[in-house]
PDB file of C-alpha atoms in Angstrom:
ATOM      1  CA  LYS A   1      10.289 -17.012  -9.309  1.00  0.00           C
ATOM      2  CA  GLU A   2       9.399 -14.970  -6.210  1.00  0.00           C
ATOM      3  CA  LYS A   3      12.421 -12.710  -6.704  1.00  0.00           C
ATOM      4  CA  GLU A   4      11.566 -12.301 -10.389  1.00  0.00           C
ATOM      5  CA  TYR A   5       8.046 -11.192  -9.425  1.00  0.00           C
ATOM      6  CA  VAL A   6       9.389  -8.505  -7.092  1.00  0.00           C
ATOM      7  CA  MET A   7      11.977  -7.325  -9.613  1.00  0.00           C
ATOM      8  CA  LYS A   8       9.365  -7.118 -12.377  1.00  0.00           C
ATOM      9  CA  GLU A   9       7.082  -5.037 -10.176  1.00  0.00           C
ATOM     10  CA  LEU A  10       9.960  -2.722  -9.307  1.00  0.00           C
ATOM     11  CA  HIS A  11      10.885  -2.367 -12.974  1.00  0.00           C
ATOM     12  CA  ASP A  12       7.327  -1.754 -14.176  1.00  0.00           C
ATOM     13  CA  GLY A  13       6.308   0.494 -11.291  1.00  0.00           C
ATOM     14  CA  LEU A  14       9.387   2.685 -11.337  1.00  0.00           C
ATOM     15  CA  GLY A  15       9.218   2.867 -15.129  1.00  0.00           C
ATOM     16  CA  THR A  16       5.670   4.239 -14.947  1.00  0.00           C
ATOM     17  CA  ILE A  17       6.561   6.777 -12.242  1.00  0.00           C
ATOM     18  CA  LEU A  18       9.689   7.977 -14.049  1.00  0.00           C
ATOM     19  CA  THR A  19       7.722   8.370 -17.260  1.00  0.00           C
ATOM     20  CA  SER A  20       5.310  10.632 -15.373  1.00  0.00           C
ATOM     21  CA  VAL A  21       8.281  12.649 -14.061  1.00  0.00           C
ATOM     22  CA  ALA A  22       9.642  13.089 -17.585  1.00  0.00           C
ATOM     23  CA  VAL A  23       6.272  14.153 -19.015  1.00  0.00           C
ATOM     24  CA  ALA A  24       5.628  16.626 -16.181  1.00  0.00           C
ATOM     25  CA  SER A  25       9.156  18.051 -16.511  1.00  0.00           C
ATOM     26  CA  GLN A  26       8.763  18.665 -20.221  1.00  0.00           C
ATOM     27  CA  ALA A  27       5.362  20.261 -19.721  1.00  0.00           C
ATOM     28  CA  ALA A  28       6.651  22.500 -16.911  1.00  0.00           C
ATOM     29  CA  GLU A  29       9.551  23.676 -19.049  1.00  0.00           C
ATOM     30  CA  LYS A  30       7.199  24.694 -21.863  1.00  0.00           C
ATOM     31  CA  LEU A  31       4.944  26.584 -19.445  1.00  0.00           C
ATOM     32  CA  LEU A  32       7.650  28.528 -17.595  1.00  0.00           C
ATOM     33  CA  ASP A  33       6.983  31.695 -19.590  1.00  0.00           C
ATOM     34  CA  ALA A  34       3.367  31.173 -20.672  1.00  0.00           C
ATOM     35  CA  ASP A  35       1.800  30.032 -17.375  1.00  0.00           C
ATOM     36  CA  ARG A  36       4.047  30.142 -14.322  1.00  0.00           C
ATOM     37  CA  GLU A  37       1.267  29.059 -11.961  1.00  0.00           C
ATOM     38  CA  LYS A  38       0.643  25.897 -13.944  1.00  0.00           C
ATOM     39  CA  ALA A  39       4.381  25.302 -14.203  1.00  0.00           C
ATOM     40  CA  ARG A  40       4.683  25.607 -10.413  1.00  0.00           C
ATOM     41  CA  GLU A  41       1.876  23.091  -9.994  1.00  0.00           C
ATOM     42  CA  LEU A  42       3.691  20.646 -12.254  1.00  0.00           C
ATOM     43  CA  VAL A  43       6.919  21.065 -10.294  1.00  0.00           C
ATOM     44  CA  GLY A  44       4.993  20.168  -7.137  1.00  0.00           C
ATOM     45  CA  ARG A  45       3.652  17.119  -8.900  1.00  0.00           C
ATOM     46  CA  ILE A  46       7.192  16.088  -9.834  1.00  0.00           C
ATOM     47  CA  GLY A  47       8.072  16.221  -6.143  1.00  0.00           C
ATOM     48  CA  ASP A  48       5.140  13.920  -5.371  1.00  0.00           C
ATOM     49  CA  TYR A  49       6.268  11.505  -8.079  1.00  0.00           C
ATOM     50  CA  SER A  50       9.799  11.503  -6.646  1.00  0.00           C
ATOM     51  CA  THR A  51       8.484  10.647  -3.171  1.00  0.00           C
ATOM     52  CA  GLU A  52       6.340   7.886  -4.666  1.00  0.00           C
ATOM     53  CA  ALA A  53       9.381   6.460  -6.484  1.00  0.00           C
ATOM     54  CA  MET A  54      11.436   6.402  -3.264  1.00  0.00           C
ATOM     55  CA  ASP A  55       8.609   4.678  -1.374  1.00  0.00           C
ATOM     56  CA  PHE A  56       8.208   2.184  -4.196  1.00  0.00           C
ATOM     57  CA  MET A  57      11.918   1.376  -4.134  1.00  0.00           C
ATOM     58  CA  ARG A  58      12.066   1.092  -0.331  1.00  0.00           C
ATOM     59  CA  THR A  59       9.168  -1.355  -0.300  1.00  0.00           C
ATOM     60  CA  GLY A  60      10.719  -3.503  -3.005  1.00  0.00           C
ATOM     61  CA  LEU A  61      14.096  -3.590  -1.278  1.00  0.00           C
ATOM     62  CA  THR A  62      12.432  -4.463   2.035  1.00  0.00           C
ATOM     63  CA  VAL A  63      10.845  -7.504   0.399  1.00  0.00           C
ATOM     64  CA  LEU A  64      14.075  -8.519  -1.343  1.00  0.00           C
ATOM     65  CA  ASP A  65      15.900  -8.305   2.009  1.00  0.00           C
ATOM     66  CA  ASN A  66      13.407 -10.868   3.365  1.00  0.00           C
ATOM     67  CA  PRO A  67      14.075 -13.756   0.934  1.00  0.00           C
ATOM     68  CA  ARG A  68      12.145 -16.324   3.020  1.00  0.00           C
ATOM     69  CA  GLY A  69       9.003 -14.213   2.703  1.00  0.00           C
ATOM     70  CA  GLU A  70       8.376 -14.025   6.448  1.00  0.00           C
ATOM     71  CA  LEU A  71       5.408 -11.989   7.571  1.00  0.00           C
ATOM     72  CA  GLY A  72       6.765 -10.687  10.893  1.00  0.00           C
ATOM     73  CA  PRO A  73       9.623  -8.531   9.523  1.00  0.00           C
ATOM     74  CA  ALA A  74       7.337  -7.109   6.826  1.00  0.00           C
ATOM     75  CA  LEU A  75       4.703  -6.065   9.364  1.00  0.00           C
ATOM     76  CA  GLU A  76       7.318  -4.498  11.628  1.00  0.00           C
ATOM     77  CA  TRP A  77       8.524  -2.482   8.642  1.00  0.00           C
ATOM     78  CA  VAL A  78       4.946  -1.343   7.964  1.00  0.00           C
ATOM     79  CA  LYS A  79       4.649  -0.185  11.580  1.00  0.00           C
ATOM     80  CA  LEU A  80       7.943   1.709  11.498  1.00  0.00           C
ATOM     81  CA  ARG A  81       7.222   3.213   8.089  1.00  0.00           C
ATOM     82  CA  PHE A  82       3.705   4.470   8.721  1.00  0.00           C
ATOM     83  CA  SER A  83       3.239   5.146  12.432  1.00  0.00           C
ATOM     84  CA  ASP A  84       5.031   8.505  12.412  1.00  0.00           C
ATOM     85  CA  MET A  85       3.577   9.504   9.051  1.00  0.00           C
ATOM     86  CA  LEU A  86       0.036   8.899  10.274  1.00  0.00           C
ATOM     87  CA  GLU A  87       0.718  10.589  13.603  1.00  0.00           C
ATOM     88  CA  ILE A  88       1.731  13.784  11.812  1.00  0.00           C
ATOM     89  CA  THR A  89      -1.729  13.886  10.243  1.00  0.00           C
ATOM     90  CA  GLY A  90      -3.424  13.205  13.589  1.00  0.00           C
ATOM     91  CA  ILE A  91      -4.119   9.509  12.987  1.00  0.00           C
ATOM     92  CA  GLU A  92      -3.198   6.719  15.410  1.00  0.00           C
ATOM     93  CA  LEU A  93      -2.087   3.467  13.790  1.00  0.00           C
ATOM     94  CA  ARG A  94      -3.189   0.278  15.553  1.00  0.00           C
ATOM     95  CA  LEU A  95      -1.540  -2.813  14.081  1.00  0.00           C
ATOM     96  CA  GLY A  96      -2.468  -6.185  15.553  1.00  0.00           C
ATOM     97  CA  TYR A  97      -1.256  -9.697  14.805  1.00  0.00           C
ATOM     98  CA  SER A  98      -0.292 -12.774  16.797  1.00  0.00           C
ATOM     99  CA  GLU A  99       3.120 -14.364  17.190  1.00  0.00           C
ATOM    100  CA  GLU A 100       1.795 -17.351  15.264  1.00  0.00           C
ATOM    101  CA  THR A 101       0.790 -15.070  12.380  1.00  0.00           C
ATOM    102  CA  ALA A 102       4.210 -13.362  12.408  1.00  0.00           C
ATOM    103  CA  LYS A 103       5.907 -16.747  11.861  1.00  0.00           C
ATOM    104  CA  MET A 104       4.036 -17.404   8.625  1.00  0.00           C
ATOM    105  CA  LYS A 105       6.037 -17.452   5.407  1.00  0.00           C
ATOM    106  CA  PRO A 106       3.648 -16.583   2.573  1.00  0.00           C
ATOM    107  CA  GLY A 107       6.505 -15.783   0.196  1.00  0.00           C
ATOM    108  CA  ALA A 108       7.864 -12.606  -1.371  1.00  0.00           C
ATOM    109  CA  ALA A 109       5.031 -12.109  -3.880  1.00  0.00           C
ATOM    110  CA  ILE A 110       2.273 -12.200  -1.264  1.00  0.00           C
ATOM    111  CA  VAL A 111       4.301 -10.103   1.185  1.00  0.00           C
ATOM    112  CA  LEU A 112       4.885  -7.476  -1.506  1.00  0.00           C
ATOM    113  CA  ASN A 113       1.215  -7.341  -2.479  1.00  0.00           C
ATOM    114  CA  LEU A 114       0.150  -7.173   1.157  1.00  0.00           C
ATOM    115  CA  ILE A 115       2.486  -4.237   1.857  1.00  0.00           C
ATOM    116  CA  ARG A 116       1.292  -2.435  -1.270  1.00  0.00           C
ATOM    117  CA  ILE A 117      -2.361  -2.941  -0.265  1.00  0.00           C
ATOM    118  CA  ILE A 118      -1.737  -1.636   3.251  1.00  0.00           C
ATOM    119  CA  GLN A 119       0.238   1.294   1.844  1.00  0.00           C
ATOM    120  CA  GLU A 120      -2.546   2.215  -0.573  1.00  0.00           C
ATOM    121  CA  ALA A 121      -5.246   1.856   2.082  1.00  0.00           C
ATOM    122  CA  LEU A 122      -3.379   4.002   4.631  1.00  0.00           C
ATOM    123  CA  THR A 123      -2.669   6.653   1.997  1.00  0.00           C
ATOM    124  CA  ASN A 124      -6.395   6.755   1.199  1.00  0.00           C
ATOM    125  CA  ILE A 125      -7.205   7.139   4.898  1.00  0.00           C
ATOM    126  CA  MET A 126      -4.751  10.023   5.266  1.00  0.00           C
ATOM    127  CA  LYS A 127      -6.000  11.818   2.155  1.00  0.00           C
ATOM    128  CA  HIS A 128      -9.738  11.219   2.259  1.00  0.00           C
ATOM    129  CA  ALA A 129     -11.113   9.757   5.491  1.00  0.00           C
ATOM    130  CA  GLY A 130     -10.709  12.516   8.069  1.00  0.00           C
ATOM    131  CA  ALA A 131     -10.026   9.733  10.557  1.00  0.00           C
ATOM    132  CA  THR A 132      -8.333   9.673  13.967  1.00  0.00           C
ATOM    133  CA  ILE A 133      -7.685   5.921  14.098  1.00  0.00           C
ATOM    134  CA  ALA A 134      -6.493   3.500  11.423  1.00  0.00           C
ATOM    135  CA  GLY A 135      -6.563  -0.162  12.398  1.00  0.00           C
ATOM    136  CA  ILE A 136      -4.917  -3.159  10.761  1.00  0.00           C
ATOM    137  CA  ALA A 137      -5.665  -6.679  12.043  1.00  0.00           C
ATOM    138  CA  ILE A 138      -3.998  -9.710  10.472  1.00  0.00           C
ATOM    139  CA  ASP A 139      -4.897 -13.247  11.525  1.00  0.00           C
ATOM    140  CA  ARG A 140      -3.983 -16.731  10.401  1.00  0.00           C
ATOM    141  CA  LYS A 141      -7.027 -18.551   9.040  1.00  0.00           C
ATOM    142  CA  GLU A 142      -6.852 -22.172   7.881  1.00  0.00           C
ATOM    143  CA  GLY A 143      -3.407 -21.837   6.337  1.00  0.00           C
ATOM    144  CA  GLY A 144      -4.237 -18.435   4.860  1.00  0.00           C
ATOM    145  CA  LEU A 145      -4.570 -14.870   6.045  1.00  0.00           C
ATOM    146  CA  GLU A 146      -7.527 -12.711   7.001  1.00  0.00           C
ATOM    147  CA  VAL A 147      -6.774  -8.978   6.884  1.00  0.00           C
ATOM    148  CA  SER A 148      -8.951  -6.101   8.073  1.00  0.00           C
ATOM    149  CA  ILE A 149      -8.092  -2.444   7.518  1.00  0.00           C
ATOM    150  CA  THR A 150     -10.445  -0.004   9.255  1.00  0.00           C
ATOM    151  CA  ASP A 151     -10.799   3.684   9.984  1.00  0.00           C
ATOM    152  CA  ASP A 152     -13.194   5.826  12.004  1.00  0.00           C
ATOM    153  CA  GLY A 153     -13.472   8.519   9.338  1.00  0.00           C
ATOM    154  CA  SER A 154     -16.172   9.978   7.141  1.00  0.00           C
ATOM    155  CA  GLY A 155     -16.903   6.839   5.139  1.00  0.00           C
ATOM    156  CA  PHE A 156     -18.517   6.691   1.702  1.00  0.00           C
ATOM    157  CA  THR A 157     -21.037   4.741  -0.331  1.00  0.00           C
ATOM    158  CA  PRO A 158     -19.223   1.691  -1.794  1.00  0.00           C
ATOM    159  CA  GLY A 159     -19.203   1.735  -5.594  1.00  0.00           C
ATOM    160  CA  GLU A 160     -19.357   5.500  -5.932  1.00  0.00           C
ATOM    161  CA  LYS A 161     -15.724   6.347  -5.180  1.00  0.00           C
ATOM    162  CA  ALA A 162     -13.845   3.099  -5.711  1.00  0.00           C
ATOM    163  CA  ALA A 163     -11.524   4.471  -8.385  1.00  0.00           C
ATOM    164  CA  GLY A 164     -10.786   7.742  -6.623  1.00  0.00           C
ATOM    165  CA  PHE A 165     -10.025   6.003  -3.350  1.00  0.00           C
ATOM    166  CA  GLY A 166      -7.590   3.551  -4.911  1.00  0.00           C
ATOM    167  CA  LEU A 167      -9.874   0.603  -4.232  1.00  0.00           C
ATOM    168  CA  THR A 168      -9.600  -0.611  -7.817  1.00  0.00           C
ATOM    169  CA  ASN A 169      -5.855  -1.180  -7.399  1.00  0.00           C
ATOM    170  CA  ILE A 170      -6.391  -2.854  -4.035  1.00  0.00           C
ATOM    171  CA  ALA A 171      -9.043  -5.181  -5.485  1.00  0.00           C
ATOM    172  CA  ARG A 172      -6.739  -6.064  -8.391  1.00  0.00           C
ATOM    173  CA  ARG A 173      -3.899  -7.043  -6.071  1.00  0.00           C
ATOM    174  CA  ILE A 174      -6.209  -9.152  -3.913  1.00  0.00           C
ATOM    175  CA  GLU A 175      -7.500 -10.886  -7.022  1.00  0.00           C
ATOM    176  CA  THR A 176      -3.948 -11.813  -8.090  1.00  0.00           C
ATOM    177  CA  MET A 177      -3.631 -13.679  -4.780  1.00  0.00           C
ATOM    178  CA  ASN A 178      -6.975 -15.442  -5.303  1.00  0.00           C
ATOM    179  CA  GLY A 179      -8.358 -13.442  -2.407  1.00  0.00           C
ATOM    180  CA  VAL A 180     -11.833 -12.125  -1.691  1.00  0.00           C
ATOM    181  CA  LEU A 181     -12.467  -8.479  -0.755  1.00  0.00           C
ATOM    182  CA  GLU A 182     -15.388  -7.125   1.283  1.00  0.00           C
ATOM    183  CA  ILE A 183     -15.934  -3.372   1.689  1.00  0.00           C
ATOM    184  CA  THR A 184     -18.156  -2.052   4.456  1.00  0.00           C
ATOM    185  CA  SER A 185     -18.702   1.693   4.610  1.00  0.00           C
ATOM    186  CA  SER A 186     -21.350   4.359   4.893  1.00  0.00           C
ATOM    187  CA  THR A 187     -21.270   8.113   5.171  1.00  0.00           C
ATOM    188  CA  GLY A 188     -20.169   9.157   8.654  1.00  0.00           C
ATOM    189  CA  ASN A 189     -19.425   5.625   9.864  1.00  0.00           C
ATOM    190  CA  GLY A 190     -15.897   4.922   8.687  1.00  0.00           C
ATOM    191  CA  THR A 191     -14.699   2.196   6.344  1.00  0.00           C
ATOM    192  CA  LYS A 192     -13.653  -1.430   6.698  1.00  0.00           C
ATOM    193  CA  LEU A 193     -11.745  -3.403   4.089  1.00  0.00           C
ATOM    194  CA  LYS A 194     -11.653  -7.101   4.831  1.00  0.00           C
ATOM    195  CA  PHE A 195     -10.027  -9.694   2.634  1.00  0.00           C
ATOM    196  CA  THR A 196      -8.737 -13.229   2.809  1.00  0.00           C
ATOM    197  CA  ILE A 197      -5.658 -14.696   1.156  1.00  0.00           C
ATOM    198  CA  PRO A 198      -5.755 -18.499   0.852  1.00  0.00           C
ATOM    199  CA  HIS A 199      -2.652 -20.691   1.069  1.00  0.00           C
ATOM    200  CA  ALA A 200      -0.469 -17.948   2.554  1.00  0.00           C
ATOM    201  CA  GLY A 201       1.998 -20.147   4.442  1.00  0.00           C
ATOM    202  CA  ASP A 202       1.725 -22.720   7.208  1.00  0.00           C
ATOM    203  CA  GLY A 203       3.866 -20.968   9.824  1.00  0.00           C
ATOM    204  CA  LYS A 204       6.316 -23.869  10.041  1.00  0.00           C
ATOM    205  CA  GLU A 205      10.078 -23.481  10.199  1.00  0.00           C
TER     206      GLU A 205
END
């Protein structure tokens, strides 16, 4: 069941991205003579879609390579994947979790959703926050997980930019895990996303 969940997400997600590539390619071809500037913009967008597809595939394969759904290997992958990327944009990634937390086995579905949430949040920070530090803290709480993702950037007024900042997708994923999301932010004071995931593994071998 866990593997089926990951495979379905890969199928659906890649299908959506590849459809966008096809549509943009057809549009660019039609505009080559009529509007070269617009065609060039679409080609750039195709490149972005291609990068997104590769990231999507890498994440899925990372989860499938961790069939026991252990948290530690997934978090190490997050650190390796994003530290350099954030550093290039002038952002320091601070990822904190205990050895006890790393031993938890929440399963492939929760691990996949957690990686996707972190990925979306860090992408938002890089694109919108103007931050210098991005922090991720993950703690075991009563058999579940408590996750905080923070930045020291420009902040925003919650509710006004949720869709544009990808928070709608993040909230949806948290909801599928029966989690609860809290957003704390204000202009000039950074942003904090905090959510809990109940029943995310007991940490036992």
